PDB file of C-alpha atoms and ligand atoms in Angstrom:
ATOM      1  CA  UNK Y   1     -86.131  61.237  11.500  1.00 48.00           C
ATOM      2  CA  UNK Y   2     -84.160  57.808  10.711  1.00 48.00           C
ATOM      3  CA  UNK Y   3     -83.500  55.794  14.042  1.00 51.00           C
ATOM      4  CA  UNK Y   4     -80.259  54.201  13.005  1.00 58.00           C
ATOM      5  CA  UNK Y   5     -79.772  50.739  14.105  1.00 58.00           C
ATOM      6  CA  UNK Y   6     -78.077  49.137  16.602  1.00 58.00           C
ATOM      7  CA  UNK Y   7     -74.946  46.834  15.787  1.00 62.00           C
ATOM      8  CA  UNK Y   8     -75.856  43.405  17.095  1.00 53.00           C
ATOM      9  CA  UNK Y   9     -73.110  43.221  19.728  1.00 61.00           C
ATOM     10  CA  UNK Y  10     -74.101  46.383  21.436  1.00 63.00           C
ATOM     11  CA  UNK Y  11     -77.962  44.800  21.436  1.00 58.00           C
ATOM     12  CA  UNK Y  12     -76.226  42.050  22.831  1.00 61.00           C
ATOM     13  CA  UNK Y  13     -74.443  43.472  25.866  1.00 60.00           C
ATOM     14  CA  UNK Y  14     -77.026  46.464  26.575  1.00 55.00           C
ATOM     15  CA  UNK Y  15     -80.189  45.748  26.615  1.00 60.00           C
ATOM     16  CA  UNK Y  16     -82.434  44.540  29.029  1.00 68.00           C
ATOM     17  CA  UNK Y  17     -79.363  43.308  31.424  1.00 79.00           C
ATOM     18  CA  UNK Y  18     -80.398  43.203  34.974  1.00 83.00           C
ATOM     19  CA  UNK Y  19     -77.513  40.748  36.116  1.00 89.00           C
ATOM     20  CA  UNK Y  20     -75.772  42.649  38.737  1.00 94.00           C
ATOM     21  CA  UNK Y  21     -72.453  40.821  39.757  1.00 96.00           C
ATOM     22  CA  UNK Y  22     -70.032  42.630  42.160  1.00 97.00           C
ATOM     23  CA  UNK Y  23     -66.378  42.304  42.057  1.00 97.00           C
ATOM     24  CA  UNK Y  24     -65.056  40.725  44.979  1.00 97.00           C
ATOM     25  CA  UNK Y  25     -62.091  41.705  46.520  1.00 97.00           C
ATOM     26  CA  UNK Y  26     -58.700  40.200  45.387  1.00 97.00           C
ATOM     27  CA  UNK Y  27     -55.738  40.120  47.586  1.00 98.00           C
ATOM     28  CA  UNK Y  28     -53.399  41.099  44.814  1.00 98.00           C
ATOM     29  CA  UNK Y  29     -49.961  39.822  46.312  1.00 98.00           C
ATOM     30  CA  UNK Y  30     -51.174  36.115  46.461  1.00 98.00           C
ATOM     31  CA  UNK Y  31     -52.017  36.419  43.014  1.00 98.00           C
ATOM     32  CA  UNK Y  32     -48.402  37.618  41.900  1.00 98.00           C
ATOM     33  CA  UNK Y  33     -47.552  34.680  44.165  1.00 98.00           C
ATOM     34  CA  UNK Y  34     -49.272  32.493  42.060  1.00 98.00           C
ATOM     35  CA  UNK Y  35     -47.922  33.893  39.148  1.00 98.00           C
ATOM     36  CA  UNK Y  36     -44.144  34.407  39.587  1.00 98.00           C
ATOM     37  CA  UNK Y  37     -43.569  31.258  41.443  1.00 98.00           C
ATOM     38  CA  UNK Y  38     -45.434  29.009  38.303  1.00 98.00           C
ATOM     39  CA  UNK Y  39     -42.418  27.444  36.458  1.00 98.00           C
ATOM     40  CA  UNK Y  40     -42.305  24.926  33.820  1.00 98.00           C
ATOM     41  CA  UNK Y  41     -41.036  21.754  36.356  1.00 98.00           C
ATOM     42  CA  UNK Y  42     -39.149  19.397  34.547  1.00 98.00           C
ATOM     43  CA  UNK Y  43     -38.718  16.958  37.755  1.00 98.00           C
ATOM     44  CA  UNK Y  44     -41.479  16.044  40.131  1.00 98.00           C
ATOM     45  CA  UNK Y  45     -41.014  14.338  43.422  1.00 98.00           C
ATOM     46  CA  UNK Y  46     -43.234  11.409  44.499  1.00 98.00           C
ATOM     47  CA  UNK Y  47     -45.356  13.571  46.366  1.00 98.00           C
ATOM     48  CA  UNK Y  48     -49.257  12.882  44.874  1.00 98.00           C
ATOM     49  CA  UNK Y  49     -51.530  15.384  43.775  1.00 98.00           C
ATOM     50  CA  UNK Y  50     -54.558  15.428  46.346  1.00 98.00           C
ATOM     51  CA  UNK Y  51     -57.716  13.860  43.704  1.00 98.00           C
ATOM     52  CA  UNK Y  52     -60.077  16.320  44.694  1.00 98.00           C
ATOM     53  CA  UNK Y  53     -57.870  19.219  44.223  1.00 98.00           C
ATOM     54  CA  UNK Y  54     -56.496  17.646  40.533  1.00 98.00           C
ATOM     55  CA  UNK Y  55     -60.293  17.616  39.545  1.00 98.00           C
ATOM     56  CA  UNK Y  56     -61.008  21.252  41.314  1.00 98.00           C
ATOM     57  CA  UNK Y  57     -57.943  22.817  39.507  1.00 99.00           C
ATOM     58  CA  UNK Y  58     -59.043  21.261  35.919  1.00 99.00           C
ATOM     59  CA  UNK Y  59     -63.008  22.442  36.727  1.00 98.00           C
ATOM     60  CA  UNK Y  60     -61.326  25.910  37.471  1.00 98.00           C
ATOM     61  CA  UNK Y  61     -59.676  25.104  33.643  1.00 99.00           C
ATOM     62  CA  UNK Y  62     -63.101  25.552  32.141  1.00 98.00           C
ATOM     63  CA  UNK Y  63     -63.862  28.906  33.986  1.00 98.00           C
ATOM     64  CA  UNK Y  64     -61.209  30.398  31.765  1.00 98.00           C
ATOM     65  CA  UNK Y  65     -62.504  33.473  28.370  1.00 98.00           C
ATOM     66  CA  UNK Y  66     -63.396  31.496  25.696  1.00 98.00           C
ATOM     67  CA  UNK Y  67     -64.811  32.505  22.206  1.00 98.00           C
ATOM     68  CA  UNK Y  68     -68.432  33.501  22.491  1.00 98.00           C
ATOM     69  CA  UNK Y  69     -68.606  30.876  25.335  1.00 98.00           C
ATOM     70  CA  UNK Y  70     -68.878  28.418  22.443  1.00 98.00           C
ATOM     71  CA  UNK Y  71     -66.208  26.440  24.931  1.00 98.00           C
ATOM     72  CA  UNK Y  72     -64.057  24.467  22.287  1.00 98.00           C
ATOM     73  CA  UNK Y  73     -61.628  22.254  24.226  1.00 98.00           C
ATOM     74  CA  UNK Y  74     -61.879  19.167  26.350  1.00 98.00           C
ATOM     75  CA  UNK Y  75     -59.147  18.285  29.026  1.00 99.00           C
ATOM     76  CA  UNK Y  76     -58.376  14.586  29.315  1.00 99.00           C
ATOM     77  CA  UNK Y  77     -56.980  13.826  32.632  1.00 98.00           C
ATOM     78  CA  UNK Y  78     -55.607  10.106  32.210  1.00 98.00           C
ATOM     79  CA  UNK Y  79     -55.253   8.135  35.108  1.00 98.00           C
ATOM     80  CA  UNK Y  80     -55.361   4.674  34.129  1.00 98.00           C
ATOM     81  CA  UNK Y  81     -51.754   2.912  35.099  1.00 98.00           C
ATOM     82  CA  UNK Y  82     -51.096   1.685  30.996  1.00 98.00           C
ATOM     83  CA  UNK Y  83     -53.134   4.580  29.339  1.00 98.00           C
ATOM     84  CA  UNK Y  84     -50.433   7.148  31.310  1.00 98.00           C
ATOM     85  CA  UNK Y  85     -47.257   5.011  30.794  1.00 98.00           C
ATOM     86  CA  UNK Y  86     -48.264   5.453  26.790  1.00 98.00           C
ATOM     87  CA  UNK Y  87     -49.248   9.100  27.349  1.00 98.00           C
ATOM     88  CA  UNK Y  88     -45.403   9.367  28.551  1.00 98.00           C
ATOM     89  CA  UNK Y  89     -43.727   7.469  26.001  1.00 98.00           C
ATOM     90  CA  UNK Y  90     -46.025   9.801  23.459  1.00 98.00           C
ATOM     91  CA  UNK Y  91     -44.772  12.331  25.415  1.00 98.00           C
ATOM     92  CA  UNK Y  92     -41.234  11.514  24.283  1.00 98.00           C
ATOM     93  CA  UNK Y  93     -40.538  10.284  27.079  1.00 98.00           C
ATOM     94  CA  UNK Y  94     -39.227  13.128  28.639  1.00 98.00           C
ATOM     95  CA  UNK Y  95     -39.085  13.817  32.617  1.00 98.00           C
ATOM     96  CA  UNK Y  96     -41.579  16.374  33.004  1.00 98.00           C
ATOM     97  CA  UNK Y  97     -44.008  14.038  31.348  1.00 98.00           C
ATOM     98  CA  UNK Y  98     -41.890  10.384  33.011  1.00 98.00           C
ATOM     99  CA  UNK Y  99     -41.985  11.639  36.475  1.00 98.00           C
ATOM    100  CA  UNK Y 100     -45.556  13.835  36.326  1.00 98.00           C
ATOM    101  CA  UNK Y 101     -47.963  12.454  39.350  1.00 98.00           C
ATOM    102  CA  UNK Y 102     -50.377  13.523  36.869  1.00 98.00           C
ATOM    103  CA  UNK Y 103     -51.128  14.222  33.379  1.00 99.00           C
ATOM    104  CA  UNK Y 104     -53.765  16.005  31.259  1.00 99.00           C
ATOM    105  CA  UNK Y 105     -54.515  16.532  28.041  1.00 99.00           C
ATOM    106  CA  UNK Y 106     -55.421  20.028  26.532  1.00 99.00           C
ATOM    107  CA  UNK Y 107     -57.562  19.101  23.128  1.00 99.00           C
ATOM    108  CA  UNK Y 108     -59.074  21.904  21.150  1.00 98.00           C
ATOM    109  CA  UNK Y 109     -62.138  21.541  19.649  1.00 98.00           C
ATOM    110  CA  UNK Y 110     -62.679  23.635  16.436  1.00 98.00           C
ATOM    111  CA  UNK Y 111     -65.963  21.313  15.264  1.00 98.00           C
ATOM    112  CA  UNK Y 112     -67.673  22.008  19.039  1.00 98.00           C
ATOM    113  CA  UNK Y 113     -69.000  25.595  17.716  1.00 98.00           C
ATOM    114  CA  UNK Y 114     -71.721  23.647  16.520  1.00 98.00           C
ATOM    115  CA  UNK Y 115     -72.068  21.076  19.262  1.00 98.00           C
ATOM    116  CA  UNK Y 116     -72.157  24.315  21.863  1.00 98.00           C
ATOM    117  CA  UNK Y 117     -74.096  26.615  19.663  1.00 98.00           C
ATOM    118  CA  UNK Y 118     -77.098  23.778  19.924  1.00 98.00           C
ATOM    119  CA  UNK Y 119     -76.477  23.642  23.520  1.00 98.00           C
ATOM    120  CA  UNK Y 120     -76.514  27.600  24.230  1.00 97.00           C
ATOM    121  CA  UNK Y 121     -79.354  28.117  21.981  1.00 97.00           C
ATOM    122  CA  UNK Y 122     -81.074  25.237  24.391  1.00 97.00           C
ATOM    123  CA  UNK Y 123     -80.127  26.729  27.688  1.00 96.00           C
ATOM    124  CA  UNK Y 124     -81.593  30.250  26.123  1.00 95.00           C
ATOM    125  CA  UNK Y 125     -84.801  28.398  25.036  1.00 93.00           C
ATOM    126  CA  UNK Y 126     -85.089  27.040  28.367  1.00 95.00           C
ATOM    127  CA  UNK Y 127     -85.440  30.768  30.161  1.00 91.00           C
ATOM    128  CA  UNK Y 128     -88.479  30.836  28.259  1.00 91.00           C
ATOM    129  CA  UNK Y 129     -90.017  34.394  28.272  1.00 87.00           C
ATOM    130  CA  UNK Y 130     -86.657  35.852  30.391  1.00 84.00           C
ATOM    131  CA  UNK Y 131     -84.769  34.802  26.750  1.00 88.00           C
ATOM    132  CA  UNK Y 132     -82.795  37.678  25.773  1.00 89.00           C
ATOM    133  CA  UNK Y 133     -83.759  38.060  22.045  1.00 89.00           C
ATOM    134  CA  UNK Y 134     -80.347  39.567  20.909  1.00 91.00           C
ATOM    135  CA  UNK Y 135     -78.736  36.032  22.660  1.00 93.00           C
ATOM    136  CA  UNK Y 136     -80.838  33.668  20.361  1.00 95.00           C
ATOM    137  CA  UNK Y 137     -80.371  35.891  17.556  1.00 95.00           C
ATOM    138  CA  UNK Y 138     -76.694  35.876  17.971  1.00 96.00           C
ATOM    139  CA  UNK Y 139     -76.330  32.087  18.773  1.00 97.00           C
ATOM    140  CA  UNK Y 140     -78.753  30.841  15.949  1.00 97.00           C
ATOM    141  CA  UNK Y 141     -77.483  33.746  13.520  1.00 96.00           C
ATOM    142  CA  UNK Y 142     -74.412  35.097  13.740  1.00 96.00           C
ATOM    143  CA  UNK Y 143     -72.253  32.255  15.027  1.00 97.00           C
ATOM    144  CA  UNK Y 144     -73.027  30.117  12.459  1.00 97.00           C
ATOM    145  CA  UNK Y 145     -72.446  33.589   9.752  1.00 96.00           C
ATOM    146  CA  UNK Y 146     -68.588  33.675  11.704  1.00 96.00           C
ATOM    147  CA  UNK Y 147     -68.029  29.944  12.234  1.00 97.00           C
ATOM    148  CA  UNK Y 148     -68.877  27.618   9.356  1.00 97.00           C
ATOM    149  CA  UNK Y 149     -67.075  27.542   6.830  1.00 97.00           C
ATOM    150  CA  UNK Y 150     -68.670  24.920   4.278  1.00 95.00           C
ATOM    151  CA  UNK Y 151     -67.399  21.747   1.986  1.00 94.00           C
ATOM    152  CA  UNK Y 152     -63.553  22.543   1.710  1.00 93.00           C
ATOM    153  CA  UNK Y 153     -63.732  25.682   3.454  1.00 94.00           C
ATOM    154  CA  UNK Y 154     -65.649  27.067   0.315  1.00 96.00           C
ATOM    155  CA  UNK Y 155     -68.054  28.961   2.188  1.00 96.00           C
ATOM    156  CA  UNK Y 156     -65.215  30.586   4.491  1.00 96.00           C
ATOM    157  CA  UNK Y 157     -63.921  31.728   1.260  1.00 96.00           C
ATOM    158  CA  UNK Y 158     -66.408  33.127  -0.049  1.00 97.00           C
ATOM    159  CA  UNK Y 159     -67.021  34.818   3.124  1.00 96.00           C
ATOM    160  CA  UNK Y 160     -63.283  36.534   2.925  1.00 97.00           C
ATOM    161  CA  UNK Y 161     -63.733  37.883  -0.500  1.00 97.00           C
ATOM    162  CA  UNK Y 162     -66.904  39.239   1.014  1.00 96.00           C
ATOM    163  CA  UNK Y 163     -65.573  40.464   4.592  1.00 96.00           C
ATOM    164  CA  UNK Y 164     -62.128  41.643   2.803  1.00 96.00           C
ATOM    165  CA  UNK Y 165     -63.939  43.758   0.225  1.00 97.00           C
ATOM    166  CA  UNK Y 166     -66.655  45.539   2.842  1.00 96.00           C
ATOM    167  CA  UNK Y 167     -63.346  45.825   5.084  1.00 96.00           C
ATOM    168  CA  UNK Y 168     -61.650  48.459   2.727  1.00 97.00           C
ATOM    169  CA  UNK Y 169     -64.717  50.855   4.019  1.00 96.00           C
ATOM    170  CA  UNK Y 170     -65.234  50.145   7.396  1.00 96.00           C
ATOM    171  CA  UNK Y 171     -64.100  47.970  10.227  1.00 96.00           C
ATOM    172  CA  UNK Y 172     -65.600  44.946  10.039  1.00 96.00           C
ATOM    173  CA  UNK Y 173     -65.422  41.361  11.182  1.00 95.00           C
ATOM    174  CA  UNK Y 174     -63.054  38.975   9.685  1.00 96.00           C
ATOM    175  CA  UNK Y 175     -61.497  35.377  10.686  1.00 95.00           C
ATOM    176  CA  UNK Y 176     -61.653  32.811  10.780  1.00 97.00           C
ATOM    177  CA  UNK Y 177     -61.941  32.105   7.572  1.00 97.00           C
ATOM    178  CA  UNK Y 178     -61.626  28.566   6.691  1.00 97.00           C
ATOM    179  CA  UNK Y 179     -60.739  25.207   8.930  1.00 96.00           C
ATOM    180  CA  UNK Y 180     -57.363  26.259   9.393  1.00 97.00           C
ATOM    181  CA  UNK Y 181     -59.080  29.258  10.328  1.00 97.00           C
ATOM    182  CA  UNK Y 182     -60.888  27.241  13.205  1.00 98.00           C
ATOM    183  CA  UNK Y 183     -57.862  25.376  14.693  1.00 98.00           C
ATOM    184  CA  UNK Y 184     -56.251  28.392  15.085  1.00 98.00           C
ATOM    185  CA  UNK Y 185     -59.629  29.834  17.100  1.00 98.00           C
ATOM    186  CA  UNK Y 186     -60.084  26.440  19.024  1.00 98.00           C
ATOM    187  CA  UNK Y 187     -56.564  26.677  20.320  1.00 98.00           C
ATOM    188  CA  UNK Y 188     -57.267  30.106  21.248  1.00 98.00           C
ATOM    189  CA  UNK Y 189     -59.560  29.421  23.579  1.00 98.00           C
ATOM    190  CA  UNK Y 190     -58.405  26.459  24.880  1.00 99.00           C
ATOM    191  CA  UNK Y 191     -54.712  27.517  25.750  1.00 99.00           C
ATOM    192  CA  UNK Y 192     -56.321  30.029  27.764  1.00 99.00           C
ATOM    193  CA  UNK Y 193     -57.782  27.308  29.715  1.00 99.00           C
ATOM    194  CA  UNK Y 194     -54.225  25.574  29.798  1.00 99.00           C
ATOM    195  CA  UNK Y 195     -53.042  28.509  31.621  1.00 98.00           C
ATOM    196  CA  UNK Y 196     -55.666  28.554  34.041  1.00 99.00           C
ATOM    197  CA  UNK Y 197     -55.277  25.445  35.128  1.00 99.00           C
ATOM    198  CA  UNK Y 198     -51.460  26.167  36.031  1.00 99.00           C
ATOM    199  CA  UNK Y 199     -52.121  29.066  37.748  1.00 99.00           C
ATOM    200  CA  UNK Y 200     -55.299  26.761  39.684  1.00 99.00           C
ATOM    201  CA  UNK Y 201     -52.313  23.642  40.277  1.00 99.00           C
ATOM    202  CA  UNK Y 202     -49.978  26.565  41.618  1.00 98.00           C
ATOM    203  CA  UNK Y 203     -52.582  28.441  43.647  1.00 98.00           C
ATOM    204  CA  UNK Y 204     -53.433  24.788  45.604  1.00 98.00           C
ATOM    205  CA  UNK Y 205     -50.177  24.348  46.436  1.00 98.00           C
ATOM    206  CA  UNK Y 206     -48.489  22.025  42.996  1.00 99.00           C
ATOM    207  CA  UNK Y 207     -46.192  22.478  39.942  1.00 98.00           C
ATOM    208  CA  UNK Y 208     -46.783  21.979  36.460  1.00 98.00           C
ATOM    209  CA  UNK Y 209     -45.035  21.850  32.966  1.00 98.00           C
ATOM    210  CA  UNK Y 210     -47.398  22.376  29.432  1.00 99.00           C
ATOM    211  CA  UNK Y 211     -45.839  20.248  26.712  1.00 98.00           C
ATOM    212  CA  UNK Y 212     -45.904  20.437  22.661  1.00 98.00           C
ATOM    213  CA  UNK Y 213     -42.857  18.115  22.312  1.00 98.00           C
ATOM    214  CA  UNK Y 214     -45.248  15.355  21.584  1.00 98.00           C
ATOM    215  CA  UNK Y 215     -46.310  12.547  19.481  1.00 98.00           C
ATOM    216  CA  UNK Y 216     -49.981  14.105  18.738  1.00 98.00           C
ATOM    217  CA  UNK Y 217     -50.737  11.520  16.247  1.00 98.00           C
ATOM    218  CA  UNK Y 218     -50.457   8.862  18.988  1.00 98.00           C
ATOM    219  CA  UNK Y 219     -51.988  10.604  21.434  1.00 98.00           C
ATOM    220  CA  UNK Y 220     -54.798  11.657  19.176  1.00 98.00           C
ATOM    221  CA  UNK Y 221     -54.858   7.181  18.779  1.00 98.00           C
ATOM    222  CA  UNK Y 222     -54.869   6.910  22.608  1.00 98.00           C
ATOM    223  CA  UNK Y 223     -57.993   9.253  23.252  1.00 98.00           C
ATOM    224  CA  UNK Y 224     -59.412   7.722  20.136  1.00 98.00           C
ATOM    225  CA  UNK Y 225     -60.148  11.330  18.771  1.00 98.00           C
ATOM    226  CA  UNK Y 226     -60.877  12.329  15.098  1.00 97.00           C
ATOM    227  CA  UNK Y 227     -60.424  14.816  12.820  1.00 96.00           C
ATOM    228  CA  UNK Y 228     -60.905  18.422  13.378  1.00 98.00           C
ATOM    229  CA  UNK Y 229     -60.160  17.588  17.244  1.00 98.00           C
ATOM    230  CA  UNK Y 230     -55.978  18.925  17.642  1.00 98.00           C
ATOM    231  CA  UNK Y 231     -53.619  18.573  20.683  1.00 98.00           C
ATOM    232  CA  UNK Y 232     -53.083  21.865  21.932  1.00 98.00           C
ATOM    233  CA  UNK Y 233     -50.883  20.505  24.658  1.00 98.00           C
ATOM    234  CA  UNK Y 234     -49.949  17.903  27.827  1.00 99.00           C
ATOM    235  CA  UNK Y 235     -49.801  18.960  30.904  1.00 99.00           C
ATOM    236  CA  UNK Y 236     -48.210  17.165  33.749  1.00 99.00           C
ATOM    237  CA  UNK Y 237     -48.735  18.029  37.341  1.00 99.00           C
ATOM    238  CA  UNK Y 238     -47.527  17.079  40.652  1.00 98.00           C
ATOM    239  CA  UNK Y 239     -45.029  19.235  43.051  1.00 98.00           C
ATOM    240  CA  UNK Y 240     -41.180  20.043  42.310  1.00 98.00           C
ATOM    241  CA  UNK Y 241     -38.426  17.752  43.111  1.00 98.00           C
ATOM    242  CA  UNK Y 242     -35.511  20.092  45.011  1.00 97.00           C
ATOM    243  CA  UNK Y 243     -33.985  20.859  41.533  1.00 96.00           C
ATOM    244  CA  UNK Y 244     -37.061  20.088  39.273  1.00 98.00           C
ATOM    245  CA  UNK Y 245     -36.340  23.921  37.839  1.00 98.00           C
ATOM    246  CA  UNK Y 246     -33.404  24.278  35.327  1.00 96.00           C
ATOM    247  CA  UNK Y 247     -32.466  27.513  36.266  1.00 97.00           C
ATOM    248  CA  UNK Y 248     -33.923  31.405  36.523  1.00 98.00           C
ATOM    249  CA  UNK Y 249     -36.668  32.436  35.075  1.00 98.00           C
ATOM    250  CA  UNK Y 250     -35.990  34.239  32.000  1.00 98.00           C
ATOM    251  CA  UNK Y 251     -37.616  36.987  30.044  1.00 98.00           C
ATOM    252  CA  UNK Y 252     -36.464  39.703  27.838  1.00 98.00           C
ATOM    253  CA  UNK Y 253     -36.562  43.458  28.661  1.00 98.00           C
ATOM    254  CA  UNK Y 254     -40.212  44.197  28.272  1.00 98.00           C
ATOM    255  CA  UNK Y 255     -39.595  47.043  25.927  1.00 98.00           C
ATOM    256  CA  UNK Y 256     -39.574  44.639  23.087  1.00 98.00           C
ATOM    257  CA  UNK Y 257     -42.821  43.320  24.022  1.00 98.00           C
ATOM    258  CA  UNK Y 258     -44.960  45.978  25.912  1.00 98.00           C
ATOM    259  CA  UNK Y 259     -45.561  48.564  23.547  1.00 98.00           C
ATOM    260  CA  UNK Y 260     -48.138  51.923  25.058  1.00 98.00           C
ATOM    261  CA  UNK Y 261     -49.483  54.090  22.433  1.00 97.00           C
TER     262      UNK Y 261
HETATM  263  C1  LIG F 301     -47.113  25.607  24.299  1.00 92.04           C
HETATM  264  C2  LIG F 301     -45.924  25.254  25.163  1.00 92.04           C
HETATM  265  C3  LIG F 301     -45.238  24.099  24.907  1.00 92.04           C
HETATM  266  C4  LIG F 301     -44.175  23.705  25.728  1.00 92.04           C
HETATM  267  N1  LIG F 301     -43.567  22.488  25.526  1.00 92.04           N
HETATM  268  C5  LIG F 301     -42.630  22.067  26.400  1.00 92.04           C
HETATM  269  C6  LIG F 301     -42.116  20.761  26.308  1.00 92.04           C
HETATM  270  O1  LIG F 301     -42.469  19.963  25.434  1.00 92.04           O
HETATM  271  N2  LIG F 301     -41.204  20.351  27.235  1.00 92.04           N
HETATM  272  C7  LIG F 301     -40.801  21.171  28.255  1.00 92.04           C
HETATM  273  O2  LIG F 301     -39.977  20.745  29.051  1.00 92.04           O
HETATM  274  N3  LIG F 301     -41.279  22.436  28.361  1.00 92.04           N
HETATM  275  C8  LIG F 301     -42.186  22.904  27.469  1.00 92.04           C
HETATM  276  N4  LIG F 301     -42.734  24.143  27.625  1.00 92.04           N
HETATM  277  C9  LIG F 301     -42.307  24.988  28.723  1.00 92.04           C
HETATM  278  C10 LIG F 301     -41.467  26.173  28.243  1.00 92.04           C
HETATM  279  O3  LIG F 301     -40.201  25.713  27.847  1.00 92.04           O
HETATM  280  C11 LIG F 301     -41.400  27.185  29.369  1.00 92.04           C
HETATM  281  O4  LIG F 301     -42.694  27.692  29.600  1.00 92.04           O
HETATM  282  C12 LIG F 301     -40.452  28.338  29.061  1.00 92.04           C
HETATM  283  O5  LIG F 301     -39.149  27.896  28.952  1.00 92.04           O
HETATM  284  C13 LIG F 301     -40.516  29.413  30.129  1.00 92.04           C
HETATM  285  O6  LIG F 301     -40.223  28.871  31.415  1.00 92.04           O
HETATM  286  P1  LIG F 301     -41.258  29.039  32.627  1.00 92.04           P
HETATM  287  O7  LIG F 301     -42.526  28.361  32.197  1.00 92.04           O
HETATM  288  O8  LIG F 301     -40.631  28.344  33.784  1.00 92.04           O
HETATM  289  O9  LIG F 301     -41.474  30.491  32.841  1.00 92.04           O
HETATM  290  C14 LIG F 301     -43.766  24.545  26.797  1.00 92.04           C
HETATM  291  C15 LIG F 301     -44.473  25.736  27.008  1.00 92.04           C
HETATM  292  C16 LIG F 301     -45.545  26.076  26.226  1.00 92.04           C
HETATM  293  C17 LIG F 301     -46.324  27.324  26.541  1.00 92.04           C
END
């Protein structure tokens, strides 16, 4: 009889897993409260944001899903009186950014697969004999099979001509496939984070606006941050003036959008 193997994911989640975390319970109408009444403020009054509850709401940031809790973002929360007044001139200047009792910014982090990776593989070397096999196996071998991608991408290519052609029989994994490829996986992740630290600012009582109509050159300049490090976004906090929201929230029928098969 042939045992047929396991696919290294399913090793991954199944075996051996004695964590046993319960699900709390969630009153459900606070969180709709935290969701519907986030808007993207445009005006802030003078009101400060509380420090301790700024730096709670951003550590709440990194609690957010991220790809294979490889973690690829860093939040810059710029307090320093000229650093900020630059941040809002890079910001174009405009008022959610100009009158913002704080500002942070979102950076993703396509190169820190590698810097994490090292890190996980640490923290899994560290549990000495408790080590879960399938965890170092899929830190020290598979990330680096999904996420490298070589001199000039060259190695992601190679890897899509190979993933692209095995893909015509079975399902199979595919991006991210070159650098590109990366951004658009760092971003991922870190706008995820982005959103979680709205809902945290709106949950502890602020506002907030995310912001893309930026200079991310300069800002890039500012934080002193290189290459493959991108801006995925600004985001000001601090609580609404009386008419720091334009107008109604609007969305489109959710038939164009929420589609049940
Ligand atoms: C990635 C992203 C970039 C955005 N950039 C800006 C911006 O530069 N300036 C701004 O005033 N609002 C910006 N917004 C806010 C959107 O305009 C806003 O989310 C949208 O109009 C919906 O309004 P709501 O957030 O109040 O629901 C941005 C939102 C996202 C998600």
């Amino acid at each position: 009889m042939t045992t047929k193997k396991k696919p290294i994911l399913n090793e991954l989640f199944e075996s051996r897993n004695k964590h046993i975390e319960l699900a709390p319970e969630i009153d459900k109408n606070e969180f709709i409260k935290t969701v519907t009444s986030r808007r993207s403020v445009r005006v802030y009054n003078k009101q400060k944001v509380n420090e301790e509850d700024m730096r709670s709401c951003i550590e709440l940031a990194l609690l957010a899903p991220n790809s294979s809790n490889l973690q690829p973002w860093e939040f810059y929360w710029v307090r320093t009186i000229a650093k900020k007044n630059k941040l809002v001139e890079y910001c174009l200047g405009q008022p959610a950014a100009a009158t913002a009792q704080e500002l942070v910014v979102a950076v993703a982090r396509p190169d820190y697969w590698k810097v994490n990776q090292k890190k996980m593989l640490k923290k899994i070397n560290e549990m000495g004999e408790k080590a879960p096999r399938s965890a170092i196996k899929y830190y020290d071998k598979i990330v680096p099979l999904a996420y490298r991608q070589g001199f000039l991408s060259i190695r992601g290519y190679l890897k899509k001509i190979a993933m692209e052609l095995r893909g015509i029989k079975k399902p199979t994994p595919r991006e991210p496939y070159s650098k590109r490829g990366m951004a658009v996986w760092a971003h991922k992740s870190t706008a995820l984070a982005c959103e979680n630290l709205m809902l945290a600012l709106r949950a502890y009582g602020y506002d907030s606006c995310p912001m893309e109509g930026i200079d991310s050159t300069r800002i890039k300049k500012l934080l002193e941050l290189k290459k493959p490090a991108e801006i995925s976004m600004v985001i000001s906090a601090g609580k609404r003036a009386e008419n720091g929201v334009y107008g109604k929230q609007v969305r489109f029928n959710s038939k164009y959008f929420i589609h049940e098969l």
